[in-house]
mmCIF file of C-alpha atoms and ligand atoms in Angstrom:
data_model
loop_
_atom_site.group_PDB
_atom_site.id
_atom_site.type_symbol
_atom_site.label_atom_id
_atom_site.label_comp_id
_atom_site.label_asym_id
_atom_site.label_seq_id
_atom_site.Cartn_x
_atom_site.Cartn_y
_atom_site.Cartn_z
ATOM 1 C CA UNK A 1 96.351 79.245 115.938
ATOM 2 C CA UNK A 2 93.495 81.659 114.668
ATOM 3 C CA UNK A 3 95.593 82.753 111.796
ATOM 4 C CA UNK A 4 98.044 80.585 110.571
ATOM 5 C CA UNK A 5 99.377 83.329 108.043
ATOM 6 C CA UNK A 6 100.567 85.666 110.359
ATOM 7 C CA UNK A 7 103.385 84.536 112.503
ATOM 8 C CA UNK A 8 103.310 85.721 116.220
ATOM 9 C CA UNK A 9 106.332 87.169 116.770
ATOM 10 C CA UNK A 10 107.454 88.493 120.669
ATOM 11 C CA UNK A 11 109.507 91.738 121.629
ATOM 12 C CA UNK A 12 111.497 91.483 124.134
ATOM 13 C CA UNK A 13 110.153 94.346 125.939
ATOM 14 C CA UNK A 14 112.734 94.807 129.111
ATOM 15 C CA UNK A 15 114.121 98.329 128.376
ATOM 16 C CA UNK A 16 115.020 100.197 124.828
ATOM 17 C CA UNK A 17 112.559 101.098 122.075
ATOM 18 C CA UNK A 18 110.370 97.620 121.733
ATOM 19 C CA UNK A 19 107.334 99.608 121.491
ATOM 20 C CA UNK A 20 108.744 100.796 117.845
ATOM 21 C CA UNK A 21 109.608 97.160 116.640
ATOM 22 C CA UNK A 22 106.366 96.010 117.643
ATOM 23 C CA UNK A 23 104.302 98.726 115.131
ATOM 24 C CA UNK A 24 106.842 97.570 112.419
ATOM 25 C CA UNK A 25 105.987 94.335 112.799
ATOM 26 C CA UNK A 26 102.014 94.953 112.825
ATOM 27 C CA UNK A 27 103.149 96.763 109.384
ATOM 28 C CA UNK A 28 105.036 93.882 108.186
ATOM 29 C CA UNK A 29 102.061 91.695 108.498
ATOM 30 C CA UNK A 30 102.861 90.098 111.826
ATOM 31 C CA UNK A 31 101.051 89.967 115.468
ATOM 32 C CA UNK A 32 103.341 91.233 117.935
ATOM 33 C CA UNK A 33 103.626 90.827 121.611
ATOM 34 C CA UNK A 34 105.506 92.176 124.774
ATOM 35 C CA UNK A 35 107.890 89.569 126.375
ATOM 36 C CA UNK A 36 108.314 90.362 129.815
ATOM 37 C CA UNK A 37 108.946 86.690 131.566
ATOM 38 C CA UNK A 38 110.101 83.941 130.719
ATOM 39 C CA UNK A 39 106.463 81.890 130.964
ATOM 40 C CA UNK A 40 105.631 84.438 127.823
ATOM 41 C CA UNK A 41 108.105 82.645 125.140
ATOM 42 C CA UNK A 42 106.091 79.441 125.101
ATOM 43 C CA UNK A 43 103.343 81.868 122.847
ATOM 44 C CA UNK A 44 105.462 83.602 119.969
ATOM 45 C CA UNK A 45 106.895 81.836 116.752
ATOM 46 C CA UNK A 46 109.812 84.327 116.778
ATOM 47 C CA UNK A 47 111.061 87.136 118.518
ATOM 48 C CA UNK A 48 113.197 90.388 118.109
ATOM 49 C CA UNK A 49 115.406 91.707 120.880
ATOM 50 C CA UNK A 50 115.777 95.394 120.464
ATOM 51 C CA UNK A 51 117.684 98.267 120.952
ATOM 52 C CA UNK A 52 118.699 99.696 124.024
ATOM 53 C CA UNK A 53 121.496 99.181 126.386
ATOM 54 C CA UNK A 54 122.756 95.973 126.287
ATOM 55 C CA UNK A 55 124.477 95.682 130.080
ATOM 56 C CA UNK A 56 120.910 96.931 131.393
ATOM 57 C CA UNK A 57 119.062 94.528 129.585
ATOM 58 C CA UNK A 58 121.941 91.590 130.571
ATOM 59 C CA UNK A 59 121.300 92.152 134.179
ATOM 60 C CA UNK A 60 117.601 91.959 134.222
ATOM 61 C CA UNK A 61 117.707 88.507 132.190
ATOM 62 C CA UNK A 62 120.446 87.564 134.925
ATOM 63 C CA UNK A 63 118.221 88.637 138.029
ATOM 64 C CA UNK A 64 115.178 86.756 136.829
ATOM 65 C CA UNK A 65 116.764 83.155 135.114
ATOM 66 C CA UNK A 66 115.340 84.725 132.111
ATOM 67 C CA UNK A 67 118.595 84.522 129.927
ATOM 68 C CA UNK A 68 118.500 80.201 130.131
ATOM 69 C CA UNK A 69 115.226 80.517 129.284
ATOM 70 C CA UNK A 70 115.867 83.266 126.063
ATOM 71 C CA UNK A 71 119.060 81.362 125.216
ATOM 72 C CA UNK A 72 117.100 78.033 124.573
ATOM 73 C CA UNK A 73 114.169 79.728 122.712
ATOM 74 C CA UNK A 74 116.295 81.940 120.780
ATOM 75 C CA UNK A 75 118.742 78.626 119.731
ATOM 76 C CA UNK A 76 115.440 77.216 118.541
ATOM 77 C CA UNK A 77 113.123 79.531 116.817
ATOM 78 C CA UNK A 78 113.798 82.706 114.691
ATOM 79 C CA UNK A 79 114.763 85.389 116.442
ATOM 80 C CA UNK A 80 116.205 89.024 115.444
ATOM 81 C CA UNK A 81 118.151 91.178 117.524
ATOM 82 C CA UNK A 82 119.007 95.185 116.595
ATOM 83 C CA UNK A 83 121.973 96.971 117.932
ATOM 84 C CA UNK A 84 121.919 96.253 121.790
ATOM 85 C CA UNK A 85 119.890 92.903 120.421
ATOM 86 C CA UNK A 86 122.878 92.077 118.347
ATOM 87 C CA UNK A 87 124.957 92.665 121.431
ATOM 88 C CA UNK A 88 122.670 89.986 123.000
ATOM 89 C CA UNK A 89 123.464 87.311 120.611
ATOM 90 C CA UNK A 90 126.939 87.696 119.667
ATOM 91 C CA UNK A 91 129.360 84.998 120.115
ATOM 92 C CA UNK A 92 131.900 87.725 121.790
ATOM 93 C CA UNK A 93 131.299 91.016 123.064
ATOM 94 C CA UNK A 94 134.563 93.541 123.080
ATOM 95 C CA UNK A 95 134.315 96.982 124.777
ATOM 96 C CA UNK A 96 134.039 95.748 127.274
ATOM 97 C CA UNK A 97 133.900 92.117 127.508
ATOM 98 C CA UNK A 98 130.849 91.090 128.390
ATOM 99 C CA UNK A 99 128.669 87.616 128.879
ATOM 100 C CA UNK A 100 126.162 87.213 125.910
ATOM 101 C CA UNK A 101 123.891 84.406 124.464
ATOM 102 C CA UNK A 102 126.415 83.297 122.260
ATOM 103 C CA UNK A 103 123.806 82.078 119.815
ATOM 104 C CA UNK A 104 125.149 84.718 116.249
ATOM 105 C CA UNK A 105 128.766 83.420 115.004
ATOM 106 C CA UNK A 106 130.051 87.678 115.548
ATOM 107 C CA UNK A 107 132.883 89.402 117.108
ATOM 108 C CA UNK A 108 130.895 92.763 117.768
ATOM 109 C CA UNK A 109 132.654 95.999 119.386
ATOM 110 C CA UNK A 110 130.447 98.192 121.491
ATOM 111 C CA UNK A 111 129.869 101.648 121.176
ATOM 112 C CA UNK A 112 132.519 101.369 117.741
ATOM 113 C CA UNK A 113 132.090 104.540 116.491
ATOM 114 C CA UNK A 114 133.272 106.641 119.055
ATOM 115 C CA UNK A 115 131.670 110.002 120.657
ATOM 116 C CA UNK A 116 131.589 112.417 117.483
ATOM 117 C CA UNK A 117 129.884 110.374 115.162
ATOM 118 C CA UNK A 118 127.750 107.848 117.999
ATOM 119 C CA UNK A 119 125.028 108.800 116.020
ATOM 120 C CA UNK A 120 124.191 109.056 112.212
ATOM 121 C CA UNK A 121 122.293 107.787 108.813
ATOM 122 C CA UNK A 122 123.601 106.293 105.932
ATOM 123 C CA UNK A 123 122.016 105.397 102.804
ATOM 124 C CA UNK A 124 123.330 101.943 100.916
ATOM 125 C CA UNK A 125 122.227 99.184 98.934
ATOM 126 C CA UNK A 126 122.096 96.057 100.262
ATOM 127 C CA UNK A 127 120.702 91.953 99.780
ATOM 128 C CA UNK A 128 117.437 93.134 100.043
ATOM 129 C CA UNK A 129 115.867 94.013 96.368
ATOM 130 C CA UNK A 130 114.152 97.851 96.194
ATOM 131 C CA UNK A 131 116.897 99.927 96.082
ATOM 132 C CA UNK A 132 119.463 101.950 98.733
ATOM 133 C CA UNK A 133 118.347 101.113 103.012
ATOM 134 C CA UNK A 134 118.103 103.956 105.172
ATOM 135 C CA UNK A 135 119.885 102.840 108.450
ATOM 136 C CA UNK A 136 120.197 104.750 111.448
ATOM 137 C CA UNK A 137 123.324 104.219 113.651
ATOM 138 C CA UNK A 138 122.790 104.756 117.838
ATOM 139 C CA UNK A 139 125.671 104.108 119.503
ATOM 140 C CA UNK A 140 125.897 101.570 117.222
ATOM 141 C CA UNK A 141 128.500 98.334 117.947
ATOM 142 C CA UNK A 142 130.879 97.237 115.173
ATOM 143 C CA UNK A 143 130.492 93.724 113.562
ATOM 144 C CA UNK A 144 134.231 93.023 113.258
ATOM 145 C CA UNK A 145 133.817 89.611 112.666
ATOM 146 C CA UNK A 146 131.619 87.044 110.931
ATOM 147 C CA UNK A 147 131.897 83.059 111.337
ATOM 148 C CA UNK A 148 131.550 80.849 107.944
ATOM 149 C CA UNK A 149 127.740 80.617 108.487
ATOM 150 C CA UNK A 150 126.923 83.786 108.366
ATOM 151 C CA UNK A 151 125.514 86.211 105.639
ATOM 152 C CA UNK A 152 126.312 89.692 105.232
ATOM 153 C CA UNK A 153 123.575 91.424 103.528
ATOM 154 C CA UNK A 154 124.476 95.278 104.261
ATOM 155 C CA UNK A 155 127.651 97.253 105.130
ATOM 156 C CA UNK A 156 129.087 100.376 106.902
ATOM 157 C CA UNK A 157 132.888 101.492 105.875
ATOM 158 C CA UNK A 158 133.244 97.642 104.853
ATOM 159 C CA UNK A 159 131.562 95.844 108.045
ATOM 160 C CA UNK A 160 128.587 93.657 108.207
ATOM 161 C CA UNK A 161 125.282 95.588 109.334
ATOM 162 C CA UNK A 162 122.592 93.410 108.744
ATOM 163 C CA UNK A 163 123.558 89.896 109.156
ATOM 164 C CA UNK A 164 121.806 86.443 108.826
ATOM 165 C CA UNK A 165 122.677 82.747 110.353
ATOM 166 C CA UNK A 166 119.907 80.161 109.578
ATOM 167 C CA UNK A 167 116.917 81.643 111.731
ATOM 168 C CA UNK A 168 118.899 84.425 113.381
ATOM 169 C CA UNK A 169 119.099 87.959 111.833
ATOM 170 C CA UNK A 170 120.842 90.749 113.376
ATOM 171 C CA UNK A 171 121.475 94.576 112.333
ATOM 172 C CA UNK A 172 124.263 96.802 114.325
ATOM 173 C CA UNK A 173 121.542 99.950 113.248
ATOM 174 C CA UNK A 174 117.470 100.777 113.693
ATOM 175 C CA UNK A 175 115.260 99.408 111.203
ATOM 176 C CA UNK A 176 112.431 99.894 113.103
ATOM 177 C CA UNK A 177 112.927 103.990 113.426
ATOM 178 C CA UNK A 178 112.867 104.242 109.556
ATOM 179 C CA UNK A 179 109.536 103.836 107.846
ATOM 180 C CA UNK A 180 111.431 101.327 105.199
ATOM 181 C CA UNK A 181 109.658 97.883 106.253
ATOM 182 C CA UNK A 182 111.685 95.629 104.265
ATOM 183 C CA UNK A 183 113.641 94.709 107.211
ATOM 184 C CA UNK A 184 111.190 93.634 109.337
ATOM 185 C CA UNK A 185 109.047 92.138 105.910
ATOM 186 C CA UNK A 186 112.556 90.033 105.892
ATOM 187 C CA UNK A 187 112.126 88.828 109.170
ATOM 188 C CA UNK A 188 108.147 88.254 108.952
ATOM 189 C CA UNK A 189 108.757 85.790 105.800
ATOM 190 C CA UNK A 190 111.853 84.123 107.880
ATOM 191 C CA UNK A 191 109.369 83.612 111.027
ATOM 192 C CA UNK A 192 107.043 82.145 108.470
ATOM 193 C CA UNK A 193 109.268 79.458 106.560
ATOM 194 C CA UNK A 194 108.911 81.588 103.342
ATOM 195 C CA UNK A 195 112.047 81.059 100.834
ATOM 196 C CA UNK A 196 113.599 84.388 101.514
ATOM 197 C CA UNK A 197 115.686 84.320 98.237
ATOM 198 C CA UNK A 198 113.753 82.248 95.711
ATOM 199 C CA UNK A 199 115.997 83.491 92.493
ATOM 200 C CA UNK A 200 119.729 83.164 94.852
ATOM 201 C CA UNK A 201 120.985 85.514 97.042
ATOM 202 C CA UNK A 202 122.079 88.298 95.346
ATOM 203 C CA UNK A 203 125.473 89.893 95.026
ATOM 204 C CA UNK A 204 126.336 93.330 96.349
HETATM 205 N N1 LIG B 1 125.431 101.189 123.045
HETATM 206 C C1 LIG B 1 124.434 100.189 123.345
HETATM 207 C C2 LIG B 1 125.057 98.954 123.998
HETATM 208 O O1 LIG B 1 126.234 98.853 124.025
HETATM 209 C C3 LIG B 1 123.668 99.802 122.096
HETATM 210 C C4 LIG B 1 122.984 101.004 121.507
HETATM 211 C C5 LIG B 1 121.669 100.738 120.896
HETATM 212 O O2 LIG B 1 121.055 99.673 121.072
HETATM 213 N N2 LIG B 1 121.154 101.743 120.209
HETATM 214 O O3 LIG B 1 124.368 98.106 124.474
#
């Protein structure tokens, strides 16, 4: 590796707004990269599955063997999915059903907030220090629920928005669309082996 201190960390760059992850990354101190096959994964450290639309993204992975492939790397290594990402790696999908990596210990609902409000940004303070998160909602799924290993470190109405198991993070909004890095400076440090919470995690 050339530099050791930053971790290189793969989008998975199918369909959906990967191009935005990947300058939040560069700003979080990381080296990004475009995943389009499956040969790809054997370069990155990590890798963030982003918005989009989950079903399209499913059926490209399907056509190509590339969700085996994703599914063993992402068991593995760190990896952080957003919205359709979360989608991705939940252990169930409802509304509708539908297959998914299986990898994040979630129930998530699709599309849980229904046509008049599919769309919005809240404000709230979460597990990461520096005050209230701007997170924006795009047809946003619903974590409804969350296995014993998982961490909630953010909420809407009461549900888990930002959620981390071990090496796998996930947020039902768009980090990457706000210019608050903390997020993605979350993830860096995780794809690096940093302690993320040196003094205990802190309560909410
Ligand atoms: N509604 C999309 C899905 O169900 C997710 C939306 C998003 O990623 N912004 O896959």
């Amino acid at each position: 590796m050339t530099n050791p201190g930053k971790p290189r960390i793969g989008v998975l760059a199918i369909q959906g707004d990967y191009a935005a992850h990947a300058l939040a990354l560069t700003e979080a101190g990381a080296r990004p990269s475009e995943i389009r096959k499956p040969e790809e994964l054997a370069a990155i450290d990590a890798l963030v599955l982003p918005g989009g639309e989950s079903t399209t993204m499913l059926k490209f992975l399907e056509k190509r063997h590339f969700f085996e492939a994703l599914r063993e790397f992402c068991a593995r290594k760190p990896v952080f999915g957003t919205c359709a990402g979360t989608i991705l790696l939940a252990r169930e999908v409802r509304n509708p059903a539908q297959r998914s990596l299986g990898l994040l210990d979630v129930v998530v609902e699709r599309n849980a907030y229904g046509r008049q409000i599919d769309s919005s940004i809240e404000m709230a303070e979460t597990a990461l220090p520096g005050g209230p998160l701007e997170m924006v909602f795009i047809r946003a799924p619903r974590i409804m629920e969350i296995g014993p290993g998982v961490e909630a470190l953010a909420f809407r109405d009461g549900y888990p928005t930002l959620v981390r198991q071990g090496n796998t993070m996930a947020a039902t909004f768009h980090p990457e669309l706000s210019p608050d890095r903390r997020v993605h400076g979350f993830f860096v440090d995780l794809a690096s082996g940093a302690d993320l919470y040196p003094s205990g995690l802190p309560d909410l």
